[in-house]
mmCIF file of C-alpha atoms in Angstrom:
data_model
loop_
_atom_site.group_PDB
_atom_site.id
_atom_site.type_symbol
_atom_site.label_atom_id
_atom_site.label_comp_id
_atom_site.label_asym_id
_atom_site.label_seq_id
_atom_site.Cartn_x
_atom_site.Cartn_y
_atom_site.Cartn_z
ATOM 1 C CA UNK A 1 32.453 164.484 -13.492
ATOM 2 C CA UNK A 2 28.732 163.521 -13.325
ATOM 3 C CA UNK A 3 28.416 161.240 -10.317
ATOM 4 C CA UNK A 4 29.381 163.908 -7.786
ATOM 5 C CA UNK A 5 26.293 166.004 -8.554
ATOM 6 C CA UNK A 6 24.045 163.396 -6.915
ATOM 7 C CA UNK A 7 26.205 162.374 -3.951
ATOM 8 C CA UNK A 8 25.780 164.988 -1.187
ATOM 9 C CA UNK A 9 25.969 162.307 1.512
ATOM 10 C CA UNK A 10 29.409 161.069 0.516
ATOM 11 C CA UNK A 11 32.756 162.551 1.414
ATOM 12 C CA UNK A 12 34.328 161.230 -1.778
ATOM 13 C CA UNK A 13 33.898 164.577 -3.568
ATOM 14 C CA UNK A 14 36.163 166.152 -0.950
ATOM 15 C CA UNK A 15 38.995 164.635 -2.947
ATOM 16 C CA UNK A 16 37.934 166.952 -5.773
ATOM 17 C CA UNK A 17 38.414 170.063 -3.643
ATOM 18 C CA UNK A 18 41.640 170.918 -5.450
ATOM 19 C CA UNK A 19 40.352 169.868 -8.857
ATOM 20 C CA UNK A 20 40.947 172.869 -11.090
ATOM 21 C CA UNK A 21 42.385 174.828 -8.149
ATOM 22 C CA UNK A 22 39.358 174.910 -5.824
ATOM 23 C CA UNK A 23 37.444 178.180 -5.406
ATOM 24 C CA UNK A 24 39.136 179.635 -8.486
ATOM 25 C CA UNK A 25 37.733 176.750 -10.513
ATOM 26 C CA UNK A 26 34.214 177.534 -9.285
ATOM 27 C CA UNK A 27 34.570 181.181 -10.312
ATOM 28 C CA UNK A 28 35.888 180.214 -13.731
ATOM 29 C CA UNK A 29 33.031 177.717 -14.067
ATOM 30 C CA UNK A 30 30.518 180.465 -13.212
ATOM 31 C CA UNK A 31 32.003 182.667 -15.931
ATOM 32 C CA UNK A 32 31.586 179.882 -18.490
ATOM 33 C CA UNK A 33 28.007 179.131 -17.406
ATOM 34 C CA UNK A 34 26.953 182.780 -17.776
ATOM 35 C CA UNK A 35 28.837 183.196 -21.044
ATOM 36 C CA UNK A 36 26.942 180.260 -22.555
ATOM 37 C CA UNK A 37 23.481 180.703 -21.081
ATOM 38 C CA UNK A 38 23.213 184.174 -19.600
ATOM 39 C CA UNK A 39 22.814 185.117 -15.968
ATOM 40 C CA UNK A 40 19.485 183.278 -15.705
ATOM 41 C CA UNK A 41 21.387 179.988 -16.081
ATOM 42 C CA UNK A 42 23.727 180.714 -13.163
ATOM 43 C CA UNK A 43 22.719 178.212 -10.477
ATOM 44 C CA UNK A 44 24.659 176.255 -7.873
ATOM 45 C CA UNK A 45 24.014 173.043 -9.757
ATOM 46 C CA UNK A 46 25.086 174.461 -13.118
ATOM 47 C CA UNK A 47 28.358 175.734 -11.637
ATOM 48 C CA UNK A 48 28.938 172.457 -9.788
ATOM 49 C CA UNK A 49 28.388 170.432 -12.940
ATOM 50 C CA UNK A 50 30.686 172.709 -14.940
ATOM 51 C CA UNK A 51 33.447 172.495 -12.321
ATOM 52 C CA UNK A 52 33.021 168.781 -11.637
ATOM 53 C CA UNK A 53 32.232 169.175 -7.935
ATOM 54 C CA UNK A 54 29.211 168.799 -5.654
ATOM 55 C CA UNK A 55 26.364 171.263 -5.446
ATOM 56 C CA UNK A 56 27.101 171.522 -1.707
ATOM 57 C CA UNK A 57 30.637 172.707 -2.317
ATOM 58 C CA UNK A 58 29.389 175.732 -4.272
ATOM 59 C CA UNK A 59 26.928 176.528 -1.476
ATOM 60 C CA UNK A 60 29.745 176.199 1.054
ATOM 61 C CA UNK A 61 31.947 178.705 -0.752
ATOM 62 C CA UNK A 62 29.343 181.323 -1.659
ATOM 63 C CA UNK A 63 26.233 180.892 0.503
ATOM 64 C CA UNK A 64 23.825 182.617 -1.870
ATOM 65 C CA UNK A 65 23.386 183.134 -5.585
ATOM 66 C CA UNK A 66 23.917 186.876 -5.153
ATOM 67 C CA UNK A 67 27.203 186.207 -3.354
ATOM 68 C CA UNK A 68 28.242 183.920 -6.210
ATOM 69 C CA UNK A 69 27.447 186.654 -8.760
ATOM 70 C CA UNK A 70 29.363 189.291 -6.784
ATOM 71 C CA UNK A 71 32.373 187.018 -6.274
ATOM 72 C CA UNK A 72 32.457 186.073 -9.950
ATOM 73 C CA UNK A 73 32.272 189.706 -11.012
ATOM 74 C CA UNK A 74 35.125 190.582 -8.635
ATOM 75 C CA UNK A 75 37.082 187.677 -10.121
ATOM 76 C CA UNK A 76 36.556 188.961 -13.662
ATOM 77 C CA UNK A 77 37.690 192.430 -12.584
ATOM 78 C CA UNK A 78 40.970 191.024 -11.290
ATOM 79 C CA UNK A 79 41.455 188.795 -14.320
ATOM 80 C CA UNK A 80 40.544 191.465 -16.863
ATOM 81 C CA UNK A 81 42.930 194.002 -15.408
ATOM 82 C CA UNK A 82 45.815 191.552 -15.473
ATOM 83 C CA UNK A 83 45.158 190.544 -19.087
ATOM 84 C CA UNK A 84 44.088 193.918 -20.471
ATOM 85 C CA UNK A 85 46.002 195.249 -23.472
ATOM 86 C CA UNK A 86 45.018 198.835 -22.717
ATOM 87 C CA UNK A 87 48.208 199.903 -21.022
ATOM 88 C CA UNK A 88 51.432 198.466 -22.451
ATOM 89 C CA UNK A 89 53.250 201.350 -20.751
ATOM 90 C CA UNK A 90 55.565 202.140 -23.660
ATOM 91 C CA UNK A 91 53.930 205.353 -24.822
ATOM 92 C CA UNK A 92 54.313 204.134 -28.406
ATOM 93 C CA UNK A 93 51.243 204.453 -30.617
ATOM 94 C CA UNK A 94 52.163 201.230 -32.407
ATOM 95 C CA UNK A 95 51.826 199.301 -29.142
ATOM 96 C CA UNK A 96 48.449 200.681 -28.120
ATOM 97 C CA UNK A 97 45.779 197.946 -27.773
ATOM 98 C CA UNK A 98 48.057 195.610 -29.721
ATOM 99 C CA UNK A 99 46.763 192.507 -27.941
ATOM 100 C CA UNK A 100 43.041 193.274 -27.888
ATOM 101 C CA UNK A 101 42.025 190.874 -30.656
ATOM 102 C CA UNK A 102 44.143 188.082 -29.186
ATOM 103 C CA UNK A 103 42.634 188.751 -25.751
ATOM 104 C CA UNK A 104 39.121 188.167 -27.103
ATOM 105 C CA UNK A 105 40.195 185.041 -28.955
ATOM 106 C CA UNK A 106 41.977 183.621 -25.928
ATOM 107 C CA UNK A 107 39.155 184.116 -23.413
ATOM 108 C CA UNK A 108 35.825 185.001 -25.016
ATOM 109 C CA UNK A 109 33.867 183.738 -21.994
ATOM 110 C CA UNK A 110 35.385 186.396 -19.757
ATOM 111 C CA UNK A 111 34.335 189.143 -22.141
ATOM 112 C CA UNK A 112 30.862 187.640 -22.610
ATOM 113 C CA UNK A 113 30.352 187.469 -18.851
ATOM 114 C CA UNK A 114 31.071 191.178 -18.481
ATOM 115 C CA UNK A 115 28.615 192.142 -21.219
ATOM 116 C CA UNK A 116 25.953 189.892 -19.685
ATOM 117 C CA UNK A 117 26.439 191.647 -16.342
ATOM 118 C CA UNK A 118 26.299 195.082 -17.968
ATOM 119 C CA UNK A 119 22.903 194.258 -19.457
ATOM 120 C CA UNK A 120 21.695 192.701 -16.208
ATOM 121 C CA UNK A 121 22.689 195.859 -14.325
ATOM 122 C CA UNK A 122 19.914 197.703 -16.177
ATOM 123 C CA UNK A 123 17.482 195.505 -14.255
ATOM 124 C CA UNK A 124 19.530 195.107 -11.069
ATOM 125 C CA UNK A 125 21.101 198.438 -10.038
ATOM 126 C CA UNK A 126 23.002 196.763 -7.197
ATOM 127 C CA UNK A 127 25.378 195.385 -9.830
ATOM 128 C CA UNK A 128 26.346 198.862 -10.989
ATOM 129 C CA UNK A 129 29.003 199.726 -8.336
ATOM 130 C CA UNK A 130 31.399 196.851 -9.162
ATOM 131 C CA UNK A 131 30.816 197.379 -12.880
ATOM 132 C CA UNK A 132 31.603 201.070 -12.491
ATOM 133 C CA UNK A 133 34.750 200.048 -10.642
ATOM 134 C CA UNK A 134 35.753 197.791 -13.516
ATOM 135 C CA UNK A 135 35.113 200.428 -16.172
ATOM 136 C CA UNK A 136 36.790 203.165 -14.128
ATOM 137 C CA UNK A 137 39.890 200.974 -14.103
ATOM 138 C CA UNK A 138 39.611 200.584 -17.869
ATOM 139 C CA UNK A 139 39.171 204.349 -18.332
ATOM 140 C CA UNK A 140 42.139 205.117 -16.072
ATOM 141 C CA UNK A 141 44.405 202.669 -17.890
ATOM 142 C CA UNK A 142 43.333 204.090 -21.264
ATOM 143 C CA UNK A 143 43.914 207.661 -20.153
ATOM 144 C CA UNK A 144 47.342 206.934 -18.707
ATOM 145 C CA UNK A 145 48.487 205.302 -21.934
ATOM 146 C CA UNK A 146 47.015 208.057 -24.106
ATOM 147 C CA UNK A 147 48.788 210.638 -21.955
ATOM 148 C CA UNK A 148 52.073 208.842 -22.539
ATOM 149 C CA UNK A 149 51.484 208.910 -26.293
ATOM 150 C CA UNK A 150 50.046 212.377 -26.848
ATOM 151 C CA UNK A 151 52.045 215.540 -26.095
ATOM 152 C CA UNK A 152 48.824 217.379 -25.215
ATOM 153 C CA UNK A 153 47.651 214.610 -22.917
ATOM 154 C CA UNK A 154 44.164 213.118 -22.858
ATOM 155 C CA UNK A 155 41.042 214.535 -21.266
ATOM 156 C CA UNK A 156 38.020 212.524 -20.154
ATOM 157 C CA UNK A 157 36.124 212.998 -23.413
ATOM 158 C CA UNK A 158 38.973 211.701 -25.574
ATOM 159 C CA UNK A 159 39.557 208.812 -23.171
ATOM 160 C CA UNK A 160 35.902 207.777 -23.314
ATOM 161 C CA UNK A 161 35.843 208.066 -27.098
ATOM 162 C CA UNK A 162 38.904 205.873 -27.562
ATOM 163 C CA UNK A 163 37.760 203.313 -25.023
ATOM 164 C CA UNK A 164 34.275 203.191 -26.561
ATOM 165 C CA UNK A 165 35.886 202.317 -29.883
ATOM 166 C CA UNK A 166 37.871 199.518 -28.245
ATOM 167 C CA UNK A 167 34.867 198.227 -26.325
ATOM 168 C CA UNK A 168 32.773 198.167 -29.478
ATOM 169 C CA UNK A 169 35.455 196.238 -31.359
ATOM 170 C CA UNK A 170 35.669 193.683 -28.555
ATOM 171 C CA UNK A 171 31.893 193.193 -28.625
ATOM 172 C CA UNK A 172 31.867 192.925 -32.429
ATOM 173 C CA UNK A 173 34.565 190.250 -32.412
ATOM 174 C CA UNK A 174 32.887 188.417 -29.555
ATOM 175 C CA UNK A 175 29.608 188.174 -31.479
ATOM 176 C CA UNK A 176 30.706 187.981 -35.111
ATOM 177 C CA UNK A 177 34.257 186.683 -34.895
ATOM 178 C CA UNK A 178 36.290 188.334 -37.642
ATOM 179 C CA UNK A 179 39.476 189.136 -35.699
ATOM 180 C CA UNK A 180 40.938 190.554 -38.901
ATOM 181 C CA UNK A 181 38.288 193.292 -38.776
ATOM 182 C CA UNK A 182 39.385 194.137 -35.240
ATOM 183 C CA UNK A 183 43.037 194.282 -36.259
ATOM 184 C CA UNK A 184 42.314 196.550 -39.240
ATOM 185 C CA UNK A 185 40.112 198.873 -37.189
ATOM 186 C CA UNK A 186 42.731 199.120 -34.446
ATOM 187 C CA UNK A 187 45.350 200.136 -36.974
ATOM 188 C CA UNK A 188 42.993 202.854 -38.227
ATOM 189 C CA UNK A 189 42.545 204.034 -34.637
ATOM 190 C CA UNK A 190 46.322 204.206 -34.230
ATOM 191 C CA UNK A 191 46.530 206.277 -37.404
ATOM 192 C CA UNK A 192 44.148 208.798 -35.848
ATOM 193 C CA UNK A 193 46.216 208.814 -32.659
ATOM 194 C CA UNK A 194 49.339 209.515 -34.713
ATOM 195 C CA UNK A 195 47.590 212.552 -36.163
ATOM 196 C CA UNK A 196 46.717 213.736 -32.648
ATOM 197 C CA UNK A 197 50.321 213.169 -31.613
ATOM 198 C CA UNK A 198 51.625 215.261 -34.513
ATOM 199 C CA UNK A 199 49.048 217.969 -33.879
ATOM 200 C CA UNK A 200 49.773 218.023 -30.150
ATOM 201 C CA UNK A 201 53.480 218.590 -30.606
ATOM 202 C CA UNK A 202 52.712 222.198 -31.407
ATOM 203 C CA UNK A 203 50.058 222.708 -28.733
ATOM 204 C CA UNK A 204 50.157 223.851 -25.125
ATOM 205 C CA UNK A 205 50.218 220.677 -22.986
ATOM 206 C CA UNK A 206 47.275 222.000 -20.988
ATOM 207 C CA UNK A 207 44.990 222.375 -23.989
ATOM 208 C CA UNK A 208 43.687 218.795 -23.755
ATOM 209 C CA UNK A 209 43.514 218.539 -20.016
ATOM 210 C CA UNK A 210 46.867 216.922 -19.349
ATOM 211 C CA UNK A 211 47.049 213.561 -17.564
#
């Protein structure tokens, strides 16, 4: 794991190309580096050391630090959307966000990376477009599931409110732990959604903006 970092002249590290599934391993290593040390710690050498490959291999795959950041963010977008608990698709209030706490516990580095990038985007506006893409996907998934649950549908304001609650709970658990707090708060959120469901049964479906 350590000798390869100082052996750019040797072809021995080529045997490590498939270690941890190649390029995917470098992206996952970048996520872990940023989650532990912030974006300022994201260097070729840090990623290479984390992945157990040569510094040159990271350069070969990404070419520049900015390209590495963009590729890692795109990777987290794909991964987050496949693991997100926002849209179980059942339309049952009891199922909404049921796996959020477990998601944070299972992969805290992925969540930490996203929050690090959100803060960095305040200083580097070029990061905003992919982050907007990620959050638009989150908003869309939340709205679709709310529209399945609520007879009156879900408008943008309600969608943002519900997602903000979820996002805040994820951040709280990421920083403070306490998954039981997340679970209890999610159940309270579902109780509020049940009230909206009951209230919406007597409303015009267009009153809340539909889906």
